[in-house]
Amino acid sequence: LRASLSQNSFILVSPSQTNYYLCSVPSSIKTREWLVYLASHGVVARHTENFPFLNGRYIRLAVKTKEENDYLLKVIKQGLDEI
C-alpha cells in the first residue's frame, strides 16, 4: 500500500511500523475538502488537526484488506483528478 500511495508525487507517505500511514494532503486541496471527498466515497480518514507539528495538512489512513486498499487507491486517484 505504501508503495502504491507513494507513486503519486503529490502525496508524501511517512514510513510506518503500524497498520496506518500518515499521508500529506496535496497542497492544491483543502484538508477538509479532501476528507469530505474521501468520506463521500466510503473512505474514512482521520484528520490530524490536533497533532502537534502537522499543521492539519496530513490524514491518517489505515491498512486494510487488499480489496479495500485497492478501492482506497482508486478513490484517491479519482479525487486527485476531480478536485
JSON list of C-alpha atoms in Angstrom, two decimals:
[
{"chain": "A", "resi": 1, "resn": "LEU", "atom": "CA", "xyz": [0.00, 0.00, 0.00]},
{"chain": "A", "resi": 2, "resn": "ARG", "atom": "CA", "xyz": [2.78, 2.44, 0.89]},
{"chain": "A", "resi": 3, "resn": "ALA", "atom": "CA", "xyz": [4.50, 1.92, -2.45]},
{"chain": "A", "resi": 4, "resn": "SER", "atom": "CA", "xyz": [1.25, 2.50, -4.33]},
{"chain": "A", "resi": 5, "resn": "LEU", "atom": "CA", "xyz": [0.39, 5.62, -2.33]},
{"chain": "A", "resi": 6, "resn": "SER", "atom": "CA", "xyz": [3.92, 6.95, -2.83]},
{"chain": "A", "resi": 7, "resn": "GLN", "atom": "CA", "xyz": [3.68, 6.66, -6.62]},
{"chain": "A", "resi": 8, "resn": "ASN", "atom": "CA", "xyz": [1.69, 9.88, -6.59]},
{"chain": "A", "resi": 9, "resn": "SER", "atom": "CA", "xyz": [4.13, 12.77, -6.40]},
{"chain": "A", "resi": 10, "resn": "PHE", "atom": "CA", "xyz": [1.53, 14.97, -4.65]},
{"chain": "A", "resi": 11, "resn": "ILE", "atom": "CA", "xyz": [1.29, 12.71, -1.61]},
{"chain": "A", "resi": 12, "resn": "LEU", "atom": "CA", "xyz": [4.07, 12.22, 0.92]},
{"chain": "A", "resi": 13, "resn": "VAL", "atom": "CA", "xyz": [3.67, 8.94, 2.81]},
{"chain": "A", "resi": 14, "resn": "SER", "atom": "CA", "xyz": [5.55, 8.53, 6.07]},
{"chain": "A", "resi": 15, "resn": "PRO", "atom": "CA", "xyz": [7.18, 5.17, 6.87]},
{"chain": "A", "resi": 16, "resn": "SER", "atom": "CA", "xyz": [5.20, 3.21, 9.43]},
{"chain": "A", "resi": 17, "resn": "GLN", "atom": "CA", "xyz": [5.56, 0.25, 11.75]},
{"chain": "A", "resi": 18, "resn": "THR", "atom": "CA", "xyz": [1.82, 0.26, 12.47]},
{"chain": "A", "resi": 19, "resn": "ASN", "atom": "CA", "xyz": [-1.31, -0.53, 10.49]},
{"chain": "A", "resi": 20, "resn": "TYR", "atom": "CA", "xyz": [-1.80, 3.01, 9.21]},
{"chain": "A", "resi": 21, "resn": "TYR", "atom": "CA", "xyz": [0.03, 5.60, 7.14]},
{"chain": "A", "resi": 22, "resn": "LEU", "atom": "CA", "xyz": [0.37, 9.30, 7.63]},
{"chain": "A", "resi": 23, "resn": "CYS", "atom": "CA", "xyz": [-0.17, 10.95, 4.24]},
{"chain": "A", "resi": 24, "resn": "SER", "atom": "CA", "xyz": [0.17, 14.58, 3.27]},
{"chain": "A", "resi": 25, "resn": "VAL", "atom": "CA", "xyz": [-2.78, 16.32, 1.69]},
{"chain": "A", "resi": 26, "resn": "PRO", "atom": "CA", "xyz": [-1.92, 17.73, -1.76]},
{"chain": "A", "resi": 27, "resn": "SER", "atom": "CA", "xyz": [-1.25, 21.47, -1.44]},
{"chain": "A", "resi": 28, "resn": "SER", "atom": "CA", "xyz": [-3.88, 22.25, -4.06]},
{"chain": "A", "resi": 29, "resn": "ILE", "atom": "CA", "xyz": [-6.63, 20.70, -1.92]},
{"chain": "A", "resi": 30, "resn": "LYS", "atom": "CA", "xyz": [-8.03, 21.89, 1.41]},
{"chain": "A", "resi": 31, "resn": "THR", "atom": "CA", "xyz": [-7.76, 19.18, 4.07]},
{"chain": "A", "resi": 32, "resn": "ARG", "atom": "CA", "xyz": [-11.45, 19.35, 4.99]},
{"chain": "A", "resi": 33, "resn": "GLU", "atom": "CA", "xyz": [-12.44, 19.13, 1.31]},
{"chain": "A", "resi": 34, "resn": "TRP", "atom": "CA", "xyz": [-10.23, 16.03, 0.89]},
{"chain": "A", "resi": 35, "resn": "LEU", "atom": "CA", "xyz": [-11.71, 14.38, 4.00]},
{"chain": "A", "resi": 36, "resn": "VAL", "atom": "CA", "xyz": [-15.27, 15.08, 2.80]},
{"chain": "A", "resi": 37, "resn": "TYR", "atom": "CA", "xyz": [-14.46, 13.71, -0.66]},
{"chain": "A", "resi": 38, "resn": "LEU", "atom": "CA", "xyz": [-12.98, 10.52, 0.77]},
{"chain": "A", "resi": 39, "resn": "ALA", "atom": "CA", "xyz": [-15.89, 10.06, 3.19]},
{"chain": "A", "resi": 40, "resn": "SER", "atom": "CA", "xyz": [-18.42, 10.56, 0.39]},
{"chain": "A", "resi": 41, "resn": "HIS", "atom": "CA", "xyz": [-16.80, 7.55, -1.29]},
{"chain": "A", "resi": 42, "resn": "GLY", "atom": "CA", "xyz": [-16.84, 5.40, 1.85]},
{"chain": "A", "resi": 43, "resn": "VAL", "atom": "CA", "xyz": [-13.24, 6.02, 2.88]},
{"chain": "A", "resi": 44, "resn": "VAL", "atom": "CA", "xyz": [-12.82, 7.13, 6.48]},
{"chain": "A", "resi": 45, "resn": "ALA", "atom": "CA", "xyz": [-9.59, 9.01, 7.09]},
{"chain": "A", "resi": 46, "resn": "ARG", "atom": "CA", "xyz": [-8.55, 10.62, 10.35]},
{"chain": "A", "resi": 47, "resn": "HIS", "atom": "CA", "xyz": [-7.63, 14.29, 10.35]},
{"chain": "A", "resi": 48, "resn": "THR", "atom": "CA", "xyz": [-4.51, 15.46, 12.16]},
{"chain": "A", "resi": 49, "resn": "GLU", "atom": "CA", "xyz": [-5.61, 18.96, 13.09]},
{"chain": "A", "resi": 50, "resn": "ASN", "atom": "CA", "xyz": [-4.88, 18.26, 16.75]},
{"chain": "A", "resi": 51, "resn": "PHE", "atom": "CA", "xyz": [-1.46, 16.63, 16.14]},
{"chain": "A", "resi": 52, "resn": "PRO", "atom": "CA", "xyz": [1.40, 18.99, 17.05]},
{"chain": "A", "resi": 53, "resn": "PHE", "atom": "CA", "xyz": [3.69, 19.97, 14.15]},
{"chain": "A", "resi": 54, "resn": "LEU", "atom": "CA", "xyz": [1.46, 18.56, 11.38]},
{"chain": "A", "resi": 55, "resn": "ASN", "atom": "CA", "xyz": [-0.47, 21.79, 10.75]},
{"chain": "A", "resi": 56, "resn": "GLY", "atom": "CA", "xyz": [-3.57, 19.83, 9.76]},
{"chain": "A", "resi": 57, "resn": "ARG", "atom": "CA", "xyz": [-2.08, 19.05, 6.33]},
{"chain": "A", "resi": 58, "resn": "TYR", "atom": "CA", "xyz": [-1.97, 15.28, 6.85]},
{"chain": "A", "resi": 59, "resn": "ILE", "atom": "CA", "xyz": [-4.50, 12.49, 7.11]},
{"chain": "A", "resi": 60, "resn": "ARG", "atom": "CA", "xyz": [-4.14, 9.04, 8.58]},
{"chain": "A", "resi": 61, "resn": "LEU", "atom": "CA", "xyz": [-5.18, 6.04, 6.50]},
{"chain": "A", "resi": 62, "resn": "ALA", "atom": "CA", "xyz": [-5.49, 2.50, 7.86]},
{"chain": "A", "resi": 63, "resn": "VAL", "atom": "CA", "xyz": [-4.13, -0.56, 6.13]},
{"chain": "A", "resi": 64, "resn": "LYS", "atom": "CA", "xyz": [-6.99, -2.93, 5.37]},
{"chain": "A", "resi": 65, "resn": "THR", "atom": "CA", "xyz": [-7.60, -5.92, 3.11]},
{"chain": "A", "resi": 66, "resn": "LYS", "atom": "CA", "xyz": [-6.19, -5.99, -0.40]},
{"chain": "A", "resi": 67, "resn": "GLU", "atom": "CA", "xyz": [-9.62, -5.25, -1.86]},
{"chain": "A", "resi": 68, "resn": "GLU", "atom": "CA", "xyz": [-10.19, -2.32, 0.48]},
{"chain": "A", "resi": 69, "resn": "ASN", "atom": "CA", "xyz": [-6.70, -0.96, -0.20]},
{"chain": "A", "resi": 70, "resn": "ASP", "atom": "CA", "xyz": [-7.29, -1.25, -3.96]},
{"chain": "A", "resi": 71, "resn": "TYR", "atom": "CA", "xyz": [-10.54, 0.68, -3.55]},
{"chain": "A", "resi": 72, "resn": "LEU", "atom": "CA", "xyz": [-8.75, 3.34, -1.47]},
{"chain": "A", "resi": 73, "resn": "LEU", "atom": "CA", "xyz": [-6.14, 3.80, -4.19]},
{"chain": "A", "resi": 74, "resn": "LYS", "atom": "CA", "xyz": [-8.87, 4.09, -6.82]},
{"chain": "A", "resi": 75, "resn": "VAL", "atom": "CA", "xyz": [-10.73, 6.74, -4.80]},
{"chain": "A", "resi": 76, "resn": "ILE", "atom": "CA", "xyz": [-7.54, 8.72, -4.20]},
{"chain": "A", "resi": 77, "resn": "LYS", "atom": "CA", "xyz": [-6.67, 8.69, -7.89]},
{"chain": "A", "resi": 78, "resn": "GLN", "atom": "CA", "xyz": [-10.20, 9.80, -8.83]},
{"chain": "A", "resi": 79, "resn": "GLY", "atom": "CA", "xyz": [-10.13, 12.51, -6.18]},
{"chain": "A", "resi": 80, "resn": "LEU", "atom": "CA", "xyz": [-6.87, 13.94, -7.40]},
{"chain": "A", "resi": 81, "resn": "ASP", "atom": "CA", "xyz": [-8.35, 14.14, -10.89]},
{"chain": "A", "resi": 82, "resn": "GLU", "atom": "CA", "xyz": [-11.69, 15.61, -9.78]},
{"chain": "A", "resi": 83, "resn": "ILE", "atom": "CA", "xyz": [-10.81, 18.09, -7.05]}
]
